[in-house]
Coordinates of C-alpha atoms and ligand atoms in Angstrom, one line a residue:
M5 CA -7.5 -8.6 -4.8
P6 CA -5.1 -5.7 -4.2
K7 CA -1.4 -6.6 -4.6
Q8 CA -0.5 -5.4 -1.1
I9 CA -3.0 -8.1 0.4
T10 CA -1.8 -11.0 -2.0
D11 CA 1.8 -10.0 -1.0
S12 CA 1.0 -10.4 2.8
Y13 CA -0.7 -13.7 2.5
R14 CA 2.4 -14.8 0.6
G15 CA 4.6 -13.5 3.2
L16 CA 2.4 -15.4 5.9
R17 CA 2.8 -18.5 3.9
Q18 CA 6.6 -18.3 3.5
Y19 CA 6.8 -17.6 7.3
I20 CA 4.6 -20.6 8.2
I21 CA 6.6 -22.9 5.8
I22 CA 10.1 -21.6 7.0
I23 CA 8.9 -22.2 10.7
L24 CA 7.7 -25.7 9.9
L25 CA 10.6 -26.7 7.8
V26 CA 13.2 -25.5 10.5
A27 CA 11.0 -27.2 13.3
A28 CA 11.1 -30.5 11.6
A29 CA 14.6 -30.4 10.1
I30 CA 16.5 -29.7 13.3
P31 CA 15.1 -32.8 15.3
L32 CA 15.5 -34.9 12.2
A33 CA 19.2 -33.8 11.6
V34 CA 19.8 -34.3 15.4
I35 CA 18.6 -37.8 15.7
G36 CA 20.0 -38.7 12.4
G37 CA 23.5 -37.3 13.4
S38 CA 23.7 -38.9 16.7
I39 CA 22.5 -42.3 15.5
Y40 CA 25.2 -42.0 12.9
Y41 CA 27.9 -41.2 15.4
E42 CA 26.9 -43.8 17.6
Y43 CA 27.0 -46.4 15.1
R44 CA 30.2 -45.1 13.8
A45 CA 31.8 -45.3 17.2
S46 CA 30.4 -49.0 17.7
V47 CA 31.8 -50.0 14.1
R48 CA 35.1 -48.3 14.9
E49 CA 35.3 -50.5 18.0
K50 CA 34.4 -53.7 16.3
V51 CA 37.1 -52.8 13.4
T52 CA 39.8 -52.3 15.9
T53 CA 38.9 -55.3 17.9
Q54 CA 38.9 -57.4 14.6
L55 CA 42.2 -55.9 13.5
K56 CA 43.6 -56.7 17.1
S57 CA 42.6 -60.1 17.0
I58 CA 44.1 -60.6 13.4
V59 CA 47.5 -59.0 14.6
T60 CA 47.6 -61.2 17.6
H61 CA 46.7 -64.2 15.8
H62 CA 49.1 -63.8 13.0
K63 CA 52.0 -62.8 15.4
E64 CA 51.5 -66.3 17.2
S65 CA 51.3 -68.1 14.0
I66 CA 54.4 -66.8 12.6
E67 CA 56.3 -67.0 16.1
S68 CA 55.1 -70.7 16.3
F69 CA 56.1 -71.4 12.8
L70 CA 59.7 -70.2 13.4
Q71 CA 59.7 -72.0 16.9
E72 CA 58.4 -75.2 15.2
I73 CA 61.4 -75.1 12.7
T74 CA 63.8 -74.4 15.3
A75 CA 62.5 -77.3 17.4
A76 CA 62.6 -79.7 14.5
M77 CA 66.4 -78.7 13.7
R78 CA 67.2 -79.1 17.5
V79 CA 65.9 -82.5 17.2
A80 CA 67.9 -83.2 14.1
T81 CA 71.0 -82.1 15.8
H82 CA 70.2 -84.4 18.9
L83 CA 69.9 -87.4 16.6
K84 CA 72.9 -86.9 14.4
P85 CA 76.4 -86.7 15.6
L86 CA 78.5 -84.4 13.7
D87 CA 80.6 -86.9 11.8
K88 CA 77.2 -88.4 10.6
I89 CA 75.4 -85.1 9.6
A90 CA 78.5 -83.8 7.8
Q91 CA 78.0 -86.5 5.3
T92 CA 76.2 -85.4 2.3
E93 CA 73.5 -88.1 2.0
V94 CA 72.6 -87.9 5.8
L95 CA 72.4 -84.1 5.6
Q96 CA 70.3 -84.6 2.3
N97 CA 67.8 -86.7 4.3
V98 CA 67.5 -84.3 7.0
F99 CA 66.8 -81.5 4.6
H100 CA 64.2 -83.4 2.8
S101 CA 62.3 -84.3 5.7
L102 CA 62.5 -80.7 6.9
Q103 CA 61.3 -79.5 3.5
R104 CA 58.5 -82.2 3.6
E105 CA 57.4 -81.0 7.0
Y106 CA 57.5 -77.3 6.4
K107 CA 56.2 -77.1 2.7
H108 CA 59.6 -76.4 1.3
A109 CA 60.1 -73.1 3.5
F110 CA 64.1 -73.6 3.2
E111 CA 66.4 -72.5 0.6
D112 CA 69.3 -74.5 2.0
L113 CA 70.7 -76.5 5.0
G114 CA 74.5 -76.5 6.1
V115 CA 76.8 -77.7 8.7
I116 CA 79.2 -75.3 10.1
D117 CA 81.9 -76.2 12.7
S118 CA 83.0 -74.1 15.9
K119 CA 85.4 -72.0 13.7
G120 CA 82.8 -70.9 11.1
A121 CA 83.9 -73.3 8.2
H122 CA 81.0 -74.7 6.3
L123 CA 81.5 -78.6 6.4
A124 CA 78.5 -79.6 4.4
Y125 CA 75.9 -78.0 2.4
I126 CA 72.7 -78.6 0.6
G127 CA 71.3 -76.1 -1.6
A128 CA 71.4 -74.2 -4.8
Y129 CA 74.1 -71.8 -4.0
D130 CA 77.9 -72.8 -4.0
L131 CA 78.7 -72.1 -0.4
L132 CA 80.7 -74.9 0.7
G133 CA 83.8 -73.9 2.2
K134 CA 82.8 -70.4 2.9
N135 CA 83.8 -69.2 6.5
Y136 CA 81.1 -67.6 8.7
S137 CA 83.3 -66.6 11.7
D138 CA 82.8 -63.0 10.9
A139 CA 79.1 -63.3 10.4
A140 CA 76.8 -61.7 13.0
W141 CA 74.6 -64.6 13.1
F142 CA 77.4 -67.0 13.8
K143 CA 78.6 -65.1 16.7
E144 CA 75.0 -65.0 18.0
V145 CA 74.3 -68.5 17.8
M146 CA 77.7 -69.4 19.4
D147 CA 76.6 -67.3 22.3
K148 CA 72.9 -68.2 22.7
R149 CA 72.6 -71.8 20.9
V150 CA 69.6 -70.6 18.9
F151 CA 69.2 -67.7 16.8
I152 CA 67.0 -66.4 14.1
S153 CA 68.5 -63.6 12.1
D154 CA 67.1 -60.5 10.4
V155 CA 66.8 -60.6 6.7
F156 CA 70.3 -60.0 5.0
L157 CA 71.9 -60.6 1.7
G158 CA 75.1 -62.7 2.8
Y159 CA 77.5 -64.3 0.2
R160 CA 74.6 -65.4 -2.0
Q161 CA 73.4 -61.9 -2.3
V162 CA 69.7 -62.6 -1.9
P163 CA 67.6 -61.5 1.0
H164 CA 67.1 -64.1 3.3
F165 CA 67.3 -65.1 7.0
V166 CA 69.0 -67.8 9.1
I167 CA 67.7 -70.2 11.5
A168 CA 70.6 -71.7 13.4
V169 CA 71.0 -74.0 16.3
K170 CA 74.2 -74.9 17.9
E171 CA 75.1 -78.6 19.3
G172 CA 78.0 -79.3 21.7
E173 CA 80.3 -77.2 23.4
G174 CA 83.8 -75.6 23.0
K175 CA 85.9 -77.0 20.1
G176 CA 83.4 -79.9 19.5
A177 CA 80.6 -77.5 19.0
W178 CA 78.9 -77.1 15.5
I179 CA 76.1 -75.6 14.0
L180 CA 73.1 -76.7 11.9
R181 CA 72.0 -73.6 9.8
A182 CA 68.9 -73.3 7.6
T183 CA 68.2 -70.3 5.5
V184 CA 64.6 -69.0 4.7
D185 CA 64.3 -67.1 1.6
A186 CA 62.7 -63.6 2.6
A187 CA 60.3 -63.6 -0.4
R188 CA 58.9 -66.9 0.5
F189 CA 58.7 -66.0 4.1
G190 CA 56.8 -62.8 3.0
T191 CA 54.0 -64.8 1.4
V192 CA 53.6 -66.6 4.9
V193 CA 53.4 -63.2 6.5
E194 CA 51.2 -61.7 3.9
N195 CA 48.9 -64.5 4.3
V196 CA 46.3 -62.3 6.3
R197 CA 42.8 -62.2 5.2
L198 CA 41.7 -58.4 5.5
G199 CA 39.6 -57.9 2.4
H200 CA 41.1 -56.2 -0.7
T201 CA 43.0 -53.5 0.8
G202 CA 44.5 -55.0 4.0
E203 CA 48.0 -56.3 4.2
A204 CA 50.7 -57.3 6.8
F205 CA 54.5 -56.9 6.9
I206 CA 57.3 -57.0 9.1
V207 CA 59.9 -54.4 9.8
N208 CA 63.0 -54.9 12.1
K209 CA 63.9 -52.9 15.0
E210 CA 66.4 -50.8 13.0
G211 CA 63.4 -49.9 10.4
Y212 CA 64.3 -52.2 7.6
Y213 CA 61.5 -54.1 5.8
E214 CA 61.8 -57.9 6.5
T215 CA 59.2 -58.7 4.1
R216 CA 57.9 -56.7 1.2
P217 CA 55.0 -54.3 1.8
R218 CA 52.4 -54.2 -0.9
M219 CA 52.3 -50.5 -1.4
A220 CA 55.9 -49.0 -1.1
G221 CA 59.4 -50.2 -0.4
D222 CA 61.3 -53.3 -0.8
I223 CA 63.0 -56.2 1.4
L224 CA 65.8 -54.8 3.0
E225 CA 65.0 -51.1 2.2
K226 CA 64.4 -48.6 5.0
I227 CA 61.2 -47.3 6.0
E228 CA 60.6 -43.7 5.3
P229 CA 62.1 -41.8 8.3
G230 CA 59.7 -40.8 11.0
S231 CA 56.7 -42.8 9.5
L232 CA 57.0 -45.5 12.3
D233 CA 57.7 -45.2 16.0
L234 CA 59.9 -48.1 16.7
A235 CA 60.2 -47.9 20.5
P236 CA 59.3 -51.2 21.9
F237 CA 55.9 -51.8 23.6
D238 CA 53.7 -54.7 24.9
G239 CA 50.3 -55.7 23.1
V240 CA 48.9 -54.0 20.0
K241 CA 48.7 -50.3 19.2
F242 CA 46.7 -48.6 16.6
W243 CA 47.1 -45.5 14.4
E244 CA 45.9 -43.8 11.4
V245 CA 47.8 -42.5 8.5
K246 CA 47.1 -41.3 5.2
D247 CA 49.0 -43.1 2.4
K248 CA 50.4 -41.5 -1.0
N249 CA 47.0 -41.4 -2.5
G250 CA 45.6 -39.5 0.4
Q251 CA 43.8 -42.7 1.4
K252 CA 43.2 -43.1 5.2
V253 CA 44.9 -46.3 6.5
L254 CA 44.1 -47.9 9.6
R255 CA 47.3 -49.7 11.1
A256 CA 47.9 -52.1 14.0
K257 CA 51.4 -53.2 15.1
T258 CA 52.9 -55.5 17.6
W259 CA 56.3 -56.6 18.4
M260 CA 57.3 -60.3 18.1
K261 CA 60.6 -62.3 18.1
D262 CA 61.9 -60.8 21.3
N263 CA 61.1 -57.3 20.2
N264 CA 63.2 -57.7 17.0
W265 CA 60.5 -57.8 14.5
L266 CA 57.6 -55.3 14.2
L267 CA 54.5 -57.1 12.6
I268 CA 52.3 -54.4 11.0
V269 CA 48.8 -55.0 9.7
K270 CA 47.1 -52.4 8.0
Q271 CA 43.8 -51.8 6.2
D272 CA 42.2 -48.8 4.3
V273 CA 39.8 -47.1 6.6
D274 CA 37.2 -46.8 3.7
E275 CA 37.2 -50.5 3.5
A276 CA 37.1 -51.1 7.2
F277 CA 34.3 -48.7 7.5
A278 CA 32.4 -49.5 4.3
E279 CA 29.6 -50.7 6.3
V280 CA 29.4 -47.4 8.2
Y281 CA 29.7 -45.3 5.1
K282 CA 26.7 -47.3 3.6
T283 CA 24.9 -46.6 6.8
R284 CA 26.0 -42.8 6.5
N285 CA 24.6 -42.6 2.9
M286 CA 21.4 -44.2 3.8
A287 CA 21.0 -41.9 6.8
I288 CA 21.8 -39.0 4.5
A289 CA 19.3 -40.5 2.0
L290 CA 16.6 -41.1 4.6
F291 CA 17.2 -37.5 5.8
V292 CA 16.8 -36.0 2.3
I293 CA 13.7 -38.3 1.7
G294 CA 12.2 -37.1 5.1
A295 CA 12.9 -33.6 4.5
L296 CA 11.5 -33.5 1.2
L297 CA 8.4 -35.3 2.5
V298 CA 8.1 -32.8 5.2
A299 CA 8.7 -30.0 2.7
V300 CA 6.0 -31.2 0.3
V301 CA 3.5 -31.7 3.1
T302 CA 4.4 -28.5 4.6
F303 CA 4.1 -26.7 1.1
F304 CA 0.7 -28.0 0.6
T305 CA -1.0 -27.7 3.9
T306 CA 0.3 -24.2 4.3
R307 CA -1.3 -23.5 0.9
V308 CA -4.6 -25.1 2.2
L309 CA -4.3 -23.1 5.4
V310 CA -3.5 -19.8 3.9
R311 CA -6.3 -20.1 1.5
K312 CA -8.5 -20.8 4.2
I313 CA -7.4 -17.7 6.1
E314 CA -7.9 -15.8 2.8
K315 CA -11.2 -17.0 2.4
A316 CA -12.2 -16.3 5.9
D317 CA -11.0 -12.7 5.5
E318 CA -12.8 -12.4 2.4
Q319 CA -15.9 -13.7 4.0
K320 CA -15.3 -11.3 7.0
R321 CA -15.0 -8.4 4.4
A322 CA -18.4 -9.3 2.7
L323 CA -19.9 -9.7 6.4
D324 CA -18.6 -6.1 7.2
E325 CA -20.2 -4.8 3.7
Q326 CA -23.3 -6.5 4.6
L327 CA -23.5 -5.0 8.1
I328 CA -22.9 -1.6 6.7
E329 CA -25.6 -2.2 4.3
S330 CA -28.0 -3.4 6.6
A331 CA -27.2 -0.5 9.2
K332 CA -27.8 1.9 5.9
L333 CA -31.1 0.1 5.4
A334 CA -31.9 0.3 9.0
S335 CA -31.3 4.1 9.2
I336 CA -33.6 4.5 6.0
G337 CA -36.2 2.3 7.7
E338 CA -36.1 4.5 10.6
L339 CA -36.1 7.7 8.8
S340 CA -39.0 6.6 6.6
A341 CA -40.9 5.5 9.8
G342 CA -40.4 8.8 11.0
I343 CA -41.7 10.3 8.0
A344 CA -44.8 8.1 7.9
H345 CA -45.5 9.1 11.4
E346 CA -45.5 12.7 10.8
I347 CA -47.4 12.4 7.7
N348 CA -49.9 10.2 9.5
N349 CA -51.5 13.1 11.2
P350 CA -51.8 15.4 8.3
L351 CA -53.3 12.7 6.5
A352 CA -55.9 12.1 9.1
I353 CA -57.0 15.6 9.2
I354 CA -57.0 15.8 5.2
G355 CA -59.4 12.9 5.4
Q356 CA -61.6 14.5 8.3
E357 CA -61.6 17.8 6.4
A358 CA -62.6 15.9 3.2
G359 CA -65.3 14.1 5.1
W360 CA -66.8 17.4 6.7
M361 CA -66.5 19.1 3.3
Q362 CA -68.6 16.4 1.8
D363 CA -71.2 16.7 4.9
L364 CA -71.2 20.6 3.9
L365 CA -72.2 19.9 0.5
K366 CA -75.4 18.1 1.6
R367 CA -76.6 21.4 3.0
D368 CA -79.8 22.8 1.2
D369 CA -78.2 26.3 0.6
L370 CA -75.5 24.9 -1.2
K371 CA -77.7 22.9 -3.5
G372 CA -77.9 25.3 -6.4
I373 CA -74.1 25.4 -7.1
K374 CA -73.6 24.5 -10.6
E375 CA -70.3 22.5 -10.4
M376 CA -71.9 20.3 -7.4
D377 CA -71.1 16.9 -8.7
D378 CA -67.5 18.1 -9.7
F379 CA -67.0 19.2 -6.2
K380 CA -68.4 15.7 -4.8
D381 CA -66.0 13.7 -7.2
S382 CA -63.0 15.7 -6.3
L383 CA -63.7 15.2 -2.4
R384 CA -64.3 11.5 -2.8
E385 CA -61.1 11.1 -4.7
I386 CA -59.4 13.2 -1.8
A387 CA -60.7 11.0 0.8
R388 CA -59.9 7.9 -1.1
Q389 CA -56.4 9.0 -1.8
A390 CA -55.8 10.0 1.6
G391 CA -57.0 6.6 2.8
Q392 CA -54.5 5.0 0.6
C393 CA -51.9 7.2 1.8
K394 CA -52.8 6.2 5.3
E395 CA -52.8 2.4 4.3
I396 CA -49.1 2.8 2.8
T397 CA -47.7 4.8 6.0
H398 CA -49.3 2.1 8.1
K399 CA -47.5 -0.7 6.2
L400 CA -44.3 1.3 6.2
L401 CA -44.6 1.6 9.8
S402 CA -45.4 -2.0 10.5
F403 CA -42.5 -3.2 8.3
A404 CA -39.8 -0.7 9.7
R405 CA -40.7 -1.2 13.2
K406 CA -37.3 -1.8 15.2
T407 CA -36.7 -5.6 15.1
E408 CA -36.4 -6.5 18.6
S409 CA -37.4 -10.1 18.7
V410 CA -41.0 -10.0 19.5
I411 CA -42.4 -13.6 20.0
K412 CA -46.2 -13.8 19.6
N413 CA -49.1 -15.2 17.9
V414 CA -49.0 -14.8 14.2
N415 CA -51.4 -15.4 11.4
I416 CA -49.2 -16.7 8.7
N417 CA -51.6 -16.0 6.0
E418 CA -51.7 -12.4 6.9
L419 CA -48.1 -12.0 7.3
I420 CA -47.4 -13.6 3.9
E421 CA -50.0 -11.3 2.4
D422 CA -48.0 -8.3 3.9
V423 CA -44.9 -9.5 2.2
I424 CA -46.5 -10.0 -0.9
G425 CA -47.6 -6.3 -0.8
I426 CA -43.8 -5.3 -0.9
V427 CA -42.9 -7.4 -3.9
E428 CA -46.1 -7.5 -5.9
R429 CA -45.3 -4.3 -7.9
E430 CA -41.7 -5.4 -8.9
A431 CA -43.3 -8.9 -9.7
A432 CA -45.9 -7.3 -12.2
V433 CA -43.3 -5.5 -13.8
N434 CA -41.1 -8.7 -14.6
N435 CA -44.2 -10.4 -15.8
I436 CA -44.7 -12.7 -12.7
E437 CA -47.8 -13.9 -11.5
I438 CA -48.3 -14.6 -7.8
V439 CA -50.9 -17.3 -7.0
R440 CA -52.2 -17.7 -3.4
Q441 CA -53.4 -21.0 -2.1
Y442 CA -54.2 -20.2 1.6
D443 CA -55.9 -22.8 4.1
E444 CA -58.2 -20.7 5.9
P445 CA -58.7 -20.4 8.7
L446 CA -54.8 -21.5 9.6
P447 CA -54.1 -22.0 13.2
L448 CA -52.0 -19.2 14.7
I449 CA -48.2 -20.0 15.4
Y450 CA -45.9 -18.6 17.8
G451 CA -42.8 -16.4 16.3
D452 CA -41.3 -13.1 15.6
P453 CA -43.3 -11.5 13.0
A454 CA -40.3 -9.0 11.7
Q455 CA -38.2 -12.3 11.2
L456 CA -40.9 -14.2 9.5
R457 CA -41.5 -11.5 7.3
Q458 CA -37.8 -11.7 6.5
V459 CA -37.7 -15.1 5.8
F460 CA -40.6 -14.8 3.3
L461 CA -39.2 -11.9 1.8
N462 CA -35.9 -13.5 1.1
L463 CA -37.9 -16.6 -0.6
L464 CA -39.8 -14.2 -2.7
N465 CA -36.9 -12.3 -3.9
N466 CA -35.0 -15.4 -4.7
A467 CA -38.0 -16.6 -6.5
T468 CA -38.2 -13.4 -8.6
D469 CA -34.5 -13.6 -9.4
A470 CA -35.1 -17.1 -10.6
L471 CA -37.9 -15.9 -12.8
K472 CA -35.8 -14.0 -15.3
R473 CA -38.4 -14.4 -18.1
G474 CA -41.4 -14.2 -16.1
G475 CA -43.6 -17.0 -14.8
E476 CA -45.4 -18.1 -11.8
I477 CA -44.8 -17.8 -8.0
K478 CA -47.3 -20.0 -5.9
I479 CA -47.7 -19.8 -2.1
E480 CA -49.5 -22.6 -0.4
T481 CA -50.2 -22.7 3.3
G482 CA -51.8 -25.7 5.2
T483 CA -51.7 -27.6 8.4
G484 CA -49.2 -30.3 8.4
E485 CA -48.6 -33.4 10.6
D486 CA -47.4 -33.2 14.3
D487 CA -49.6 -30.0 15.0
S488 CA -47.5 -27.9 12.7
I489 CA -48.4 -25.8 9.7
S490 CA -46.4 -26.0 6.4
I491 CA -45.8 -23.1 3.9
K492 CA -44.6 -23.8 0.3
V493 CA -43.0 -21.4 -1.9
S494 CA -42.7 -22.6 -5.4
D495 CA -41.6 -20.9 -8.6
T496 CA -41.3 -22.1 -12.2
G497 CA -37.8 -20.5 -12.6
V498 CA -34.5 -21.8 -13.6
G499 CA -34.0 -24.2 -10.7
M500 CA -30.7 -25.6 -9.5
P501 CA -28.5 -28.7 -10.1
K502 CA -27.5 -31.0 -7.2
E503 CA -24.1 -29.5 -6.6
I504 CA -25.7 -26.0 -5.9
L505 CA -28.4 -27.6 -4.1
T506 CA -26.2 -28.8 -1.3
K507 CA -24.9 -25.5 -0.8
I508 CA -27.3 -22.8 -1.0
F509 CA -28.0 -22.6 2.9
D510 CA -24.3 -22.1 3.5
P511 CA -23.7 -18.3 4.3
F512 CA -22.1 -16.5 1.4
F513 CA -22.7 -19.2 -1.1
T514 CA -24.3 -17.2 -4.1
T515 CA -24.2 -17.7 -7.8
K516 CA -25.5 -14.3 -8.4
P517 CA -23.2 -11.4 -9.4
Q518 CA -21.4 -9.1 -6.8
R519 CA -23.8 -6.4 -6.3
K520 CA -26.8 -8.4 -6.7
G521 CA -26.3 -11.4 -4.0
T522 CA -24.7 -11.6 -0.7
G523 CA -25.4 -15.4 -0.4
L524 CA -26.9 -14.6 3.2
G525 CA -30.6 -14.8 2.2
L526 CA -31.1 -18.5 2.7
S527 CA -28.7 -18.9 5.6
I528 CA -30.8 -16.1 7.5
C529 CA -34.1 -18.2 6.6
H530 CA -32.6 -21.3 7.9
G531 CA -31.3 -19.5 11.1
I532 CA -34.7 -18.1 11.9
I533 CA -36.7 -21.3 11.1
E534 CA -34.4 -23.4 13.2
E535 CA -34.8 -20.9 15.9
L536 CA -38.6 -21.2 15.8
G537 CA -38.1 -25.2 16.1
G538 CA -39.2 -25.7 12.5
D539 CA -37.5 -26.8 9.4
I540 CA -36.9 -25.5 5.7
T541 CA -36.2 -27.9 2.9
V542 CA -35.7 -27.5 -0.8
A543 CA -36.5 -29.5 -4.0
S544 CA -35.5 -28.3 -7.3
Q545 CA -35.2 -29.3 -11.0
V546 CA -33.1 -27.5 -13.5
G547 CA -35.3 -25.5 -15.9
K548 CA -38.4 -26.6 -14.2
G549 CA -38.5 -24.6 -10.9
T550 CA -37.8 -24.7 -7.3
T551 CA -40.0 -25.4 -4.2
F552 CA -39.2 -24.4 -0.5
T553 CA -41.0 -26.0 2.2
I554 CA -41.2 -24.6 5.6
N555 CA -42.6 -26.6 8.5
L556 CA -43.5 -24.5 11.7
P557 CA -44.7 -26.0 15.0
L558 CA -47.9 -24.6 16.3
E559 CA -48.0 -22.3 19.6
Q560 CA -49.2 -25.1 21.8
K561 CA -46.5 -27.4 21.0
R562 CA -43.9 -24.9 21.5
G563 CA -45.2 -23.9 24.6
E564 CA -44.8 -27.5 26.0
T565 CA -41.3 -27.9 25.1
Ligands
ADP672 P1 -28.4 -14.8 -2.7 O1 -29.7 -14.7 -3.1 O2 -27.8 -13.5 -2.2 O3 -27.4 -15.4 -3.7 P2 -29.3 -16.6 -1.1 O4 -28.8 -17.6 0.2 O5 -30.6 -16.2 -1.0 O6 -28.1 -15.8 -1.6 O7 -29.3 -17.9 -2.2 C1 -28.3 -18.6 -2.6 C2 -28.3 -19.2 -3.9 O8 -29.4 -20.3 -4.0 C3 -28.7 -18.1 -4.9 O9 -27.5 -17.5 -5.4 C4 -29.1 -19.1 -6.1 O10 -28.1 -19.6 -6.6 C5 -29.8 -20.3 -5.2 N1 -31.3 -20.0 -5.1 C6 -32.1 -19.5 -4.1 N2 -33.3 -19.6 -4.4 C7 -33.4 -20.1 -5.6 C8 -34.6 -20.3 -6.5 N3 -35.8 -20.1 -6.2 N4 -34.3 -20.7 -7.7 C9 -33.2 -20.9 -8.0 N5 -31.9 -20.8 -7.4 C10 -32.2 -20.2 -6.1
MG673 MG1 -31.3 -14.2 -1.9

């Protein structure tokens, strides 16, 4: 096939593939994308709701922890008057029972009078006798009766905070003070379950860490300026930041302890959205697999499609060639018919003249001519040859007659004899013997003689082709069942295997080389016989030969239907 044509099929194929792929990929991507975003939004909501409930819950538990301690200390101050509680053993007892109750949350416990003097102390530091009158927490508790401080260093120079309750009024007032180690409190605060990356910490309103955050900073260090908005608000707020490693972090914050402490809970976005990412990856994988599948299917179907088109085009070309060929044949036929017609008259005249000359030779006055016998022989030969020529022109005329479908009564034996007349000479050259086995008289059938001639010519030509090394072609006619006649054309040629046998009636199926076969012969036969209400079947054996059997209904039967 010329390069240009191959290229155009390749172009067509690429075009179809691209169109199909684009048509398939767009909806796939749109659906996949929208499902993913939809899902992502729903998971984001779930994650924030979860984080919010954790923050709220955590805030409540820290606050209630502090409140309970305060309440317990308040109870202790109610139960014990100052002179009692200032005794070391009594204070010791109170300290122990508080420790028991609150899982050793306290560092120490002290009693301080209204002037700030440390009257009694249980704890690890040497703080007895210190004066707190200048301490911020002292002033606060004297004023408010109950005070929980922020974390500070104090005399001990260790981060801690103070829970203090005041009892009594005026000069008789005194304070019970417990301290909580910031680090230990931190473990309470941090006790939040948020996967591997989640954490919780507290910042006071000036922006100092009250507990130690896991990632950066330490207790009493100031947060990075601008990293956190410290304006008070109600409820829970969320925001997203990038940490030092470029990791996205989802944070939730809420104010507690009368807007003094800001509880912050954070979680890596990656972890919070692990499920989403899993879904996204799955969606991408599905998309890729889907796209691949579509691509493969498209690729193969297009290949099949374009091949079919290519084949159809090829057949069309062959048909065009065939048309040109038959047009050529038709014009040759017309030409020869014309010539035959023109020659007919002179031939008739030659025959008449020869006859007249023969009559003349019979006259008495011509009897003495010496070469009389030679004259007679020549005239006989002229008459005979003219007769033969007439017969040939006759056959030519009847065969090349324009083939409008003319349905009439046909004597099949005679018709077959006509066709044999055409192929006989070539058959003899190829060492092929034609055997006739006619059933006489055969009922007439109803059909188009030109078309029927074509059928038998095709069968005889095929048989001749099959008999490369000579052999026998046998033609049998006879009456069949159901008011029909049957014609068998058998040869002793090469035969056909099954896989060829099933295709021989297909148009353009041929096993012959390009110039020789068009693959149209048998399909034309099939068409003509079907048209006449008959059928054509074949039986063949490789190496032994082939038999085509045609059944044609009789005139009467056809007339009825
Ligand atoms: P063509 O003769 O142009 O090939 P046909 O339609 O007449 O096309 O025949 C189709 C094919 O059937 C042939 O190419 C040949 O292979 C096979 N065939 C037809 N008749 C015979 C036969 N008598 N013996 C063996 N093969 C035959
Ligand atoms: Mg043929």
